[in-house]
Short mmCIF file of C-alpha atoms and ligand atoms in Angstrom, two decimals:
data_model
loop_
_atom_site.label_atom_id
_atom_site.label_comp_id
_atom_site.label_asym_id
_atom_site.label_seq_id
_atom_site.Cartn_x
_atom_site.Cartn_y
_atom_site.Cartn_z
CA UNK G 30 11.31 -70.78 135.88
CA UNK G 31 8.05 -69.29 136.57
CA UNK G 32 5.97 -67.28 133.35
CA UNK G 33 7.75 -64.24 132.46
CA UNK G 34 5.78 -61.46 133.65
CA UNK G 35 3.47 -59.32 131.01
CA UNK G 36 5.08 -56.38 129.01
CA UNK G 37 3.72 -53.33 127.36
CA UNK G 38 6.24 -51.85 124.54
CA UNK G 39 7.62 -48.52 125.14
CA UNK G 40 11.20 -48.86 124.05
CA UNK G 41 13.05 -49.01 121.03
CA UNK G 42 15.00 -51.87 121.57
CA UNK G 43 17.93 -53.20 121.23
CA UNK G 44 19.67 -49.70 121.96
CA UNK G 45 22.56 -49.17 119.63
CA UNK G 46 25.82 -50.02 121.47
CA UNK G 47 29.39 -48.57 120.09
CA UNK G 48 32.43 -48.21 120.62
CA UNK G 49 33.96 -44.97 121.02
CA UNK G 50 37.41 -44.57 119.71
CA UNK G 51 38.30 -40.80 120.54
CA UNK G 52 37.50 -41.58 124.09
CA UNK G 53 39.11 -44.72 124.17
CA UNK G 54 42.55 -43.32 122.87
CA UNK G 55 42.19 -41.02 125.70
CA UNK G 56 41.21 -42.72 128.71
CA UNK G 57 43.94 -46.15 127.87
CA UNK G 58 40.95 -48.10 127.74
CA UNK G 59 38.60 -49.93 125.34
CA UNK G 60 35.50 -47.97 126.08
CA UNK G 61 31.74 -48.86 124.78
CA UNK G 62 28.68 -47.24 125.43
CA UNK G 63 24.93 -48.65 125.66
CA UNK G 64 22.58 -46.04 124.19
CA UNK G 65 19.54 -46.20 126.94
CA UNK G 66 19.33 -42.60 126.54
CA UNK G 67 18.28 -43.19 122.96
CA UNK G 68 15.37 -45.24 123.70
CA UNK G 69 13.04 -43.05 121.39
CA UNK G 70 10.43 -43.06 124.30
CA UNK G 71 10.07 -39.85 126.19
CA UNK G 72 13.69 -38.38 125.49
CA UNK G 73 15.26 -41.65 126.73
CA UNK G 74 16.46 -43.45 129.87
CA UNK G 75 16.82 -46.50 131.95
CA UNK G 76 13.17 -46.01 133.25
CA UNK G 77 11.36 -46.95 129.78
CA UNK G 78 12.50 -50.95 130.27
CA UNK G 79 11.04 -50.74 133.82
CA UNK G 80 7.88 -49.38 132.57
CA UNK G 81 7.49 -52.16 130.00
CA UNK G 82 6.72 -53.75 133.00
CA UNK G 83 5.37 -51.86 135.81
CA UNK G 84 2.69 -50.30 133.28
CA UNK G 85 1.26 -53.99 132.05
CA UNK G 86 1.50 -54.80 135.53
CA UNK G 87 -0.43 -51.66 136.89
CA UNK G 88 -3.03 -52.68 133.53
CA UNK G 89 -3.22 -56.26 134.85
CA UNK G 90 -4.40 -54.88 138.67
CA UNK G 91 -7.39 -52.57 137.07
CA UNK G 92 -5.55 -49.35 138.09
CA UNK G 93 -6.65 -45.72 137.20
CA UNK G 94 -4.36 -43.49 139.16
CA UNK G 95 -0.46 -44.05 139.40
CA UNK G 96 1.11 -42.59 142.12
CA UNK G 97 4.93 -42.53 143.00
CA UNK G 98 7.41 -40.17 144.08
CA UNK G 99 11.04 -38.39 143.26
CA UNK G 100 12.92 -35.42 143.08
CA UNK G 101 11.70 -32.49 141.16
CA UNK G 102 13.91 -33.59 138.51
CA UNK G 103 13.10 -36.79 138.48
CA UNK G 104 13.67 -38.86 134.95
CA UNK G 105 11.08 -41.46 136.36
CA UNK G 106 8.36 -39.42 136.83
CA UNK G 107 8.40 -37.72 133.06
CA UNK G 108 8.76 -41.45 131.47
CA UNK G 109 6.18 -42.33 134.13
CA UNK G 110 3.68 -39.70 132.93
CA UNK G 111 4.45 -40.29 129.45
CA UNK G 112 3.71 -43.62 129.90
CA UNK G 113 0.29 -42.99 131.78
CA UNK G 114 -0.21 -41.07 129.07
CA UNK G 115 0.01 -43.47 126.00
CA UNK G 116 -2.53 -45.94 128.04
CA UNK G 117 -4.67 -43.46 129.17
CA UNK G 118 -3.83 -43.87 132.96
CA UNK G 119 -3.87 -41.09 135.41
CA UNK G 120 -0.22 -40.12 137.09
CA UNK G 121 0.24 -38.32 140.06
CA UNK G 122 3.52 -38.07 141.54
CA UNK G 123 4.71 -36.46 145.08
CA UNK G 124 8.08 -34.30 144.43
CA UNK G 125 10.64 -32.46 146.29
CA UNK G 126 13.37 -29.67 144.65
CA UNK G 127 16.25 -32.09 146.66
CA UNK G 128 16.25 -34.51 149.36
CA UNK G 129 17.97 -32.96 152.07
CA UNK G 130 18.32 -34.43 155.78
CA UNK G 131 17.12 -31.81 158.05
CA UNK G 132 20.08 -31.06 160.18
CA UNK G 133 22.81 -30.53 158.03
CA UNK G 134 20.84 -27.39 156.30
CA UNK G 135 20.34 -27.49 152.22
CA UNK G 136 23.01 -27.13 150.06
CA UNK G 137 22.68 -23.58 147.67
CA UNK G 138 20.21 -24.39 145.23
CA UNK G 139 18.48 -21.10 144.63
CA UNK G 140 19.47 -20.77 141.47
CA UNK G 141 18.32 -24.34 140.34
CA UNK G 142 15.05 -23.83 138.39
CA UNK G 143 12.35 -25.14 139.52
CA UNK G 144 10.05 -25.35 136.20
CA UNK G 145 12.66 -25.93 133.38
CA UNK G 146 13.91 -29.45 132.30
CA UNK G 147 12.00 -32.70 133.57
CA UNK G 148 9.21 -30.52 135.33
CA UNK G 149 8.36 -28.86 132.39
CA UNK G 150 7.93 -32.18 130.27
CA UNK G 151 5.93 -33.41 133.33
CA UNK G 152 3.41 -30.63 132.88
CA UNK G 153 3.27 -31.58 128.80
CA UNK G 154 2.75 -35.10 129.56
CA UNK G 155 0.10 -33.93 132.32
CA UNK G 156 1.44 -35.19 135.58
CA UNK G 157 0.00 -34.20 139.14
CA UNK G 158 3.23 -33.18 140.12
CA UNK G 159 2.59 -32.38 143.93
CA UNK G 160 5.57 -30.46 145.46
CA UNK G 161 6.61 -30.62 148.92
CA UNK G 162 9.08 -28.79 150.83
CA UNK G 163 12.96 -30.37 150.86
CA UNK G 164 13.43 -33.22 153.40
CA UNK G 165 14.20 -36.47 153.77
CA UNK G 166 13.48 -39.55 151.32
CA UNK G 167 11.67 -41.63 153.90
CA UNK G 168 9.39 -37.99 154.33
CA UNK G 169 8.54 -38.56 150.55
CA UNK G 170 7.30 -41.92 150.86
CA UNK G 171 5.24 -40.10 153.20
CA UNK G 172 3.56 -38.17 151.05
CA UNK G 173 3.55 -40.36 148.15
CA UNK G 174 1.29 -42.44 150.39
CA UNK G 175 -0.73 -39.81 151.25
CA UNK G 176 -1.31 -38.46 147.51
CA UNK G 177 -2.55 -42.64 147.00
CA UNK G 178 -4.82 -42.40 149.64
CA UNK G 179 -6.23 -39.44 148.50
CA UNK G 180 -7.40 -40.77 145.63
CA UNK G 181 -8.56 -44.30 147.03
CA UNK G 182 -10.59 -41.50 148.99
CA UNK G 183 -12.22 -40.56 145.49
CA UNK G 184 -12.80 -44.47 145.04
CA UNK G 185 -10.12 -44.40 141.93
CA UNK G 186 -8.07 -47.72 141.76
CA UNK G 187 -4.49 -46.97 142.62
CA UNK G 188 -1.19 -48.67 141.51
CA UNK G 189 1.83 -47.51 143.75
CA UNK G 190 5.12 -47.43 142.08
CA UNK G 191 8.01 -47.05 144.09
CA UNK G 192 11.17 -44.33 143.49
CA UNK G 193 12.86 -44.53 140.78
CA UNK G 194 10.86 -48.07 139.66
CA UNK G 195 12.88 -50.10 141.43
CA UNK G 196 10.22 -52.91 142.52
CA UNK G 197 10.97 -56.05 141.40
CA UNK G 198 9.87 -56.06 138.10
CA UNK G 199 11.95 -52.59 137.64
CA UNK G 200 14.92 -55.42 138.19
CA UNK G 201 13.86 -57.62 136.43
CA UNK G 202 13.47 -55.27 133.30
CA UNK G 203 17.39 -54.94 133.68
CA UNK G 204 18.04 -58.31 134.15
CA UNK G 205 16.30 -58.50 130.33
CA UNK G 206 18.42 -55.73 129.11
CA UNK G 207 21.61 -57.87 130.67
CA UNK G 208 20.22 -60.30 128.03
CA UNK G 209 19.45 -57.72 125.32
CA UNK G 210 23.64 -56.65 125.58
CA UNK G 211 24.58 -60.53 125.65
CA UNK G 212 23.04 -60.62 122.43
CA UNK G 213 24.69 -57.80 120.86
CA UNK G 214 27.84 -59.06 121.21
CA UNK G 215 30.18 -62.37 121.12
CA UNK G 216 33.05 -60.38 122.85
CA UNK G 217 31.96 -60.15 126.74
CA UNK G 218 32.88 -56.79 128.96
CA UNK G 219 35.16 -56.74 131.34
CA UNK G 220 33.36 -53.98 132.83
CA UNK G 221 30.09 -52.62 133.36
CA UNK G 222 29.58 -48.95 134.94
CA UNK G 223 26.63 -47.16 135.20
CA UNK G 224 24.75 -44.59 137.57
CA UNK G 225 23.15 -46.34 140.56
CA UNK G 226 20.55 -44.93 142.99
CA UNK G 227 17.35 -46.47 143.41
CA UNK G 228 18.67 -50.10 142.94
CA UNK G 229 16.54 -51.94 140.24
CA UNK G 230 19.41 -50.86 137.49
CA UNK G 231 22.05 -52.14 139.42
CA UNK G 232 20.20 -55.50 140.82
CA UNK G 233 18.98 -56.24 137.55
CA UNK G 234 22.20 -56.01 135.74
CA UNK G 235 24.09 -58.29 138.52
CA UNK G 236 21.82 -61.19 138.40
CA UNK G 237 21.92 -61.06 134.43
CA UNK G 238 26.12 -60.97 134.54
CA UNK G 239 26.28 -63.35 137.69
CA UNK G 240 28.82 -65.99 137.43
CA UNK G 241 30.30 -64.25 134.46
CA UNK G 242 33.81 -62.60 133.94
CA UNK G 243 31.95 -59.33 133.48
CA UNK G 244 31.91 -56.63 136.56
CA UNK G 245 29.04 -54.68 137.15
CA UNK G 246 29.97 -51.45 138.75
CA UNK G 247 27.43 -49.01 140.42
CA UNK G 248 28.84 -45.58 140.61
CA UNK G 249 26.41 -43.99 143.60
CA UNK G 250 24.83 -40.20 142.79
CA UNK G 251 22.99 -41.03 146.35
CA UNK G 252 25.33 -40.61 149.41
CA UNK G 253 23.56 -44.31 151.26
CA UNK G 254 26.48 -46.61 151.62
CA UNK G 255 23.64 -49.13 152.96
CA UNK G 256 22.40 -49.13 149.54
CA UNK G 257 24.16 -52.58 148.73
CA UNK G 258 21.61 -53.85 151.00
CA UNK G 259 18.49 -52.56 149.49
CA UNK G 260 20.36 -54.37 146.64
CA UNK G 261 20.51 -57.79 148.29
CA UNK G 262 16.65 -57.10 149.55
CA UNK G 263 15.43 -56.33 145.79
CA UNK G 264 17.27 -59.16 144.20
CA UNK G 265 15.68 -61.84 147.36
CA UNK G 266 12.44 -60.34 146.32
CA UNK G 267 13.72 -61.13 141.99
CA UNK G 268 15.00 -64.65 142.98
CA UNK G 269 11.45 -66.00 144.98
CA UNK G 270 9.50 -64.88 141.85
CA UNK G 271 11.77 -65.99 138.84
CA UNK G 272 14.57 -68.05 140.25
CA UNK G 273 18.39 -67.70 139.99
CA UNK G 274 21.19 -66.52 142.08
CA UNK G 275 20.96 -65.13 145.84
CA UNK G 276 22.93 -61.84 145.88
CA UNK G 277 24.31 -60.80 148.59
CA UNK G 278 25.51 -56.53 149.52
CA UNK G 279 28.91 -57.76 149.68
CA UNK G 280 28.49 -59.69 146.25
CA UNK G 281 27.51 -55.70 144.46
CA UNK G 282 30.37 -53.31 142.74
CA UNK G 283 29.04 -50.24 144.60
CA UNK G 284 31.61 -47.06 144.41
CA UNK G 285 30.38 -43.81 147.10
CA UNK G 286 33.10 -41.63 145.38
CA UNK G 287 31.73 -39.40 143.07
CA UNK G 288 28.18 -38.57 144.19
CA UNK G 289 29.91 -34.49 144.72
CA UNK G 290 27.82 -32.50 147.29
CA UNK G 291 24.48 -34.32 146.87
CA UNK G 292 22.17 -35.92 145.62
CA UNK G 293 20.64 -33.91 142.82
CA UNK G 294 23.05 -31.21 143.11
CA UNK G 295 26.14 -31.49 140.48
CA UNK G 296 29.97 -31.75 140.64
CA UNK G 297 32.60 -30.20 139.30
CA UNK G 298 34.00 -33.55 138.50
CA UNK G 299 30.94 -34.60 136.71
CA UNK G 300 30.77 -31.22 134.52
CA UNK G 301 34.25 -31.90 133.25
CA UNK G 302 33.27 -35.32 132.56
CA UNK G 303 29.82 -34.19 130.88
CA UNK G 304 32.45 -31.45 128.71
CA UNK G 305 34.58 -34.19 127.64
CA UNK G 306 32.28 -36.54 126.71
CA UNK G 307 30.76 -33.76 124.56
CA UNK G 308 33.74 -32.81 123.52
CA UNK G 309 35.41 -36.26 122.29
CA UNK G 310 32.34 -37.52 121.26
CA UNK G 311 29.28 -35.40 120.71
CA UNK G 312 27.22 -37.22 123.64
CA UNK G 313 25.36 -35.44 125.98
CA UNK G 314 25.21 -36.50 129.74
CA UNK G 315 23.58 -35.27 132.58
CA UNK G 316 24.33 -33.75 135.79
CA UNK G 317 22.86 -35.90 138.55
CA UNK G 318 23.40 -39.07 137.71
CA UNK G 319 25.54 -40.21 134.35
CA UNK G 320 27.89 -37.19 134.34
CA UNK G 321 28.58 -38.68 137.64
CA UNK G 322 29.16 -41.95 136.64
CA UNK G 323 31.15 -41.38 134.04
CA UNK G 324 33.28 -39.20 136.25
CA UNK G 325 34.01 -42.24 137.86
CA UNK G 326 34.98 -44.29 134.87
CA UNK G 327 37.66 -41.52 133.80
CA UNK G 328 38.96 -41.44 137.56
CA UNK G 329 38.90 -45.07 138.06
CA UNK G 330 40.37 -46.11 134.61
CA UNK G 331 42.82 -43.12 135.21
CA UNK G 332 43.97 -44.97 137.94
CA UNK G 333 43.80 -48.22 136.86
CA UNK G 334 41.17 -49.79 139.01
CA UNK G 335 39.16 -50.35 135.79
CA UNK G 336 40.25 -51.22 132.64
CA UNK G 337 40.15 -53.38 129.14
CA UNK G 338 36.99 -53.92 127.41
CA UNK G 339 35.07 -51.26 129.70
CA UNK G 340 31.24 -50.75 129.22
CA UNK G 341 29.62 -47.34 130.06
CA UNK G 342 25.85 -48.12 130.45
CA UNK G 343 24.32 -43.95 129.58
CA UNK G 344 20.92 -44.30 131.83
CA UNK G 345 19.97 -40.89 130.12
CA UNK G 346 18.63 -38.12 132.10
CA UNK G 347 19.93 -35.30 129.47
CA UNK G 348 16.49 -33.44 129.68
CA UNK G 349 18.26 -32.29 133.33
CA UNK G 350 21.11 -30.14 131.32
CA UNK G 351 18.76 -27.45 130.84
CA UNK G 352 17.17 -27.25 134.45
CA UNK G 353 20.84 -26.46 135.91
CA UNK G 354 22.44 -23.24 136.35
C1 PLP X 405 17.05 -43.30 137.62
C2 PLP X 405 18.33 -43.03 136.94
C3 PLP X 405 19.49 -43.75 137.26
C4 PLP X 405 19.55 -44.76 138.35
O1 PLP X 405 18.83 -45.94 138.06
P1 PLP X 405 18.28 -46.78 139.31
O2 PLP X 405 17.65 -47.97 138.70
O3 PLP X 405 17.30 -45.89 140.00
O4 PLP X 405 19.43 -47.10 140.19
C5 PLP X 405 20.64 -43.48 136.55
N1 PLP X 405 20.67 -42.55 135.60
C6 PLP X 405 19.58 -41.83 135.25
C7 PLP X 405 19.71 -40.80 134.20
C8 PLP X 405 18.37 -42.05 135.91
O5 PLP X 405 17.30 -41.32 135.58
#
């Protein structure tokens, strides 16, 4: 297998993993968690193990300016910009309050704040956040590209980071923290669950666990049921550059039912799942993507599609709670 890429640390790592009995008792299940939103870097999240990587990378290429893109709540970007900020990098980052398709109008978000939460953390951190108006995801690219080319206009070097960090070495981070789990315990999972959206968690995860007894299971907060092939694309693009498996969309866990009204915009299923969680067990999730999720694990072990030794993976995202109505 080739070198393993270059890392910068961020993370505090391993992330505590527990059990948690008061929840288990409830749901019928054996139910863990894995602590990414206690990564002690920038309030937490999945996107600190990415940046281990994408950051050394962007340092290897001579970049001053990092560009990339999300929603106005994006996790990404604050880690991102916190990031930036610990190396003395530049971030810029193109935004939208929700990604919306055109035609079927937006969704009632007026009372959504549009400074609170992530956006104000971004603005501590000292992102360019550059806000555009709603649309589509592919429109954001748009401007993400834009915002780079603005500043290759000013001759500064640029490093483009896709949404959410889900490049390849975004997967392969996850692939690594496949390994980190593996080593924190003999007993292996039956189950895996976790938010999904921009793929890199999700890819990662299912090369590390491939061949194993050990389901990983993508609960979507993004209504794209062709995700699973963005999936298969990002783990092709893992597999020429380090080896292993070929994935493909069929081979991914991938559940669309609990993504609510929108992306971005929360469910009722997810708040009662963020109240009990809270309520059994004094852990805070977050509205958009791992109240979601574990939404899903209640519903699915509920109903027995899941069950035994069942992994929730918390991706973070709790500075989110206090942007929401
Ligand atoms: C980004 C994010 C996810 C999804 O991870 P992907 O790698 O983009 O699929 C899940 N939960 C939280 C809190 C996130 O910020």
């Amino acid at each position: 297998m080739p070198e393993s890429p270059p890392r910068v640390p961020l993370i505090q790592s391993p992330t505590p993993l527990h059990r948690l009995e008061r929840a288990s008792d409830s749901l019928g299940i054996e139910l863990w968690i894995k602590r990414d939103d206690l990564t002690g870097f920038a309030m937490g999240g999945n996107k600190g193990r990415k940046l281990e990587y994408l950051i050394a990378d962007a340092l290897q290429s001579g970049a001053e300016v990092l560009v990339s893109c999300g929603a106005a709540q994006s996790n990404f970007v604050r880690q991102l910009g916190a990031a930036c900020a610990c190396f003395d990098l530049k971030c810029a980052a193109a935004v939208m309050q929700l990604p919306y398709p055109k035609e079927t109008g937006e969704p009632d978000v007026a009372a959504m704040q549009a400074t609170n939460g992530n956006v104000l953390l971004d603005s501590l951190v000292g992102v360019d956040l550059r806000v555009s108006a709603n649309g589509t995801w592919e429109e954001l690219d748009t401007h993400a590209e834009t915002l780079a080319v603005e500043f290759e206009g000013k001759r500064r070097r640029v490093y483009r980071i896709p949404i959410g960090g889900s490049s390849w070495l975004g997967a392969h981070a996850f692939e690594q923290a496949g390994v980190e789990l593996l080593a924190q315990t003999a007993d292996p999972f039956d189950w895996i669950v976790f938010a999904s959206s921009s793929g890199s968690t999700q890819t990662g995860l299912a090369r590390a666990f491939h061949g194993s007894a050990t389901k990983v299971l993508g609960i979507a907060c993004d209504p794209e049921p062709e995700m699973t092939h963005d999936f298969e694309a990002l783990a092709e693009e893992v597999r020429a550059r380090r080896g292993g498996p070929t994935l493909r969309a069929p081979n991914f866990h991938f559940n669309l039912d609990f993504v609510g009204p929108a992306y971005g915009v929360p469910s009722e299923a997810g708040n009662q799942a963020i109240q009990f969680l809270a309520r059994t067990e004094g852990i805070f999730l977050d509205p958009i993507y791992s109240g979601k999720a574990f939404a899903g694990l209640m519903d699915l072990a509920e109903r027995r599609e899941i069950g035994g030794r069942v992994l929730f993976w918390h991706t973070g995202g709790t500075p989110a709670l206090f942007a929401m109505p």
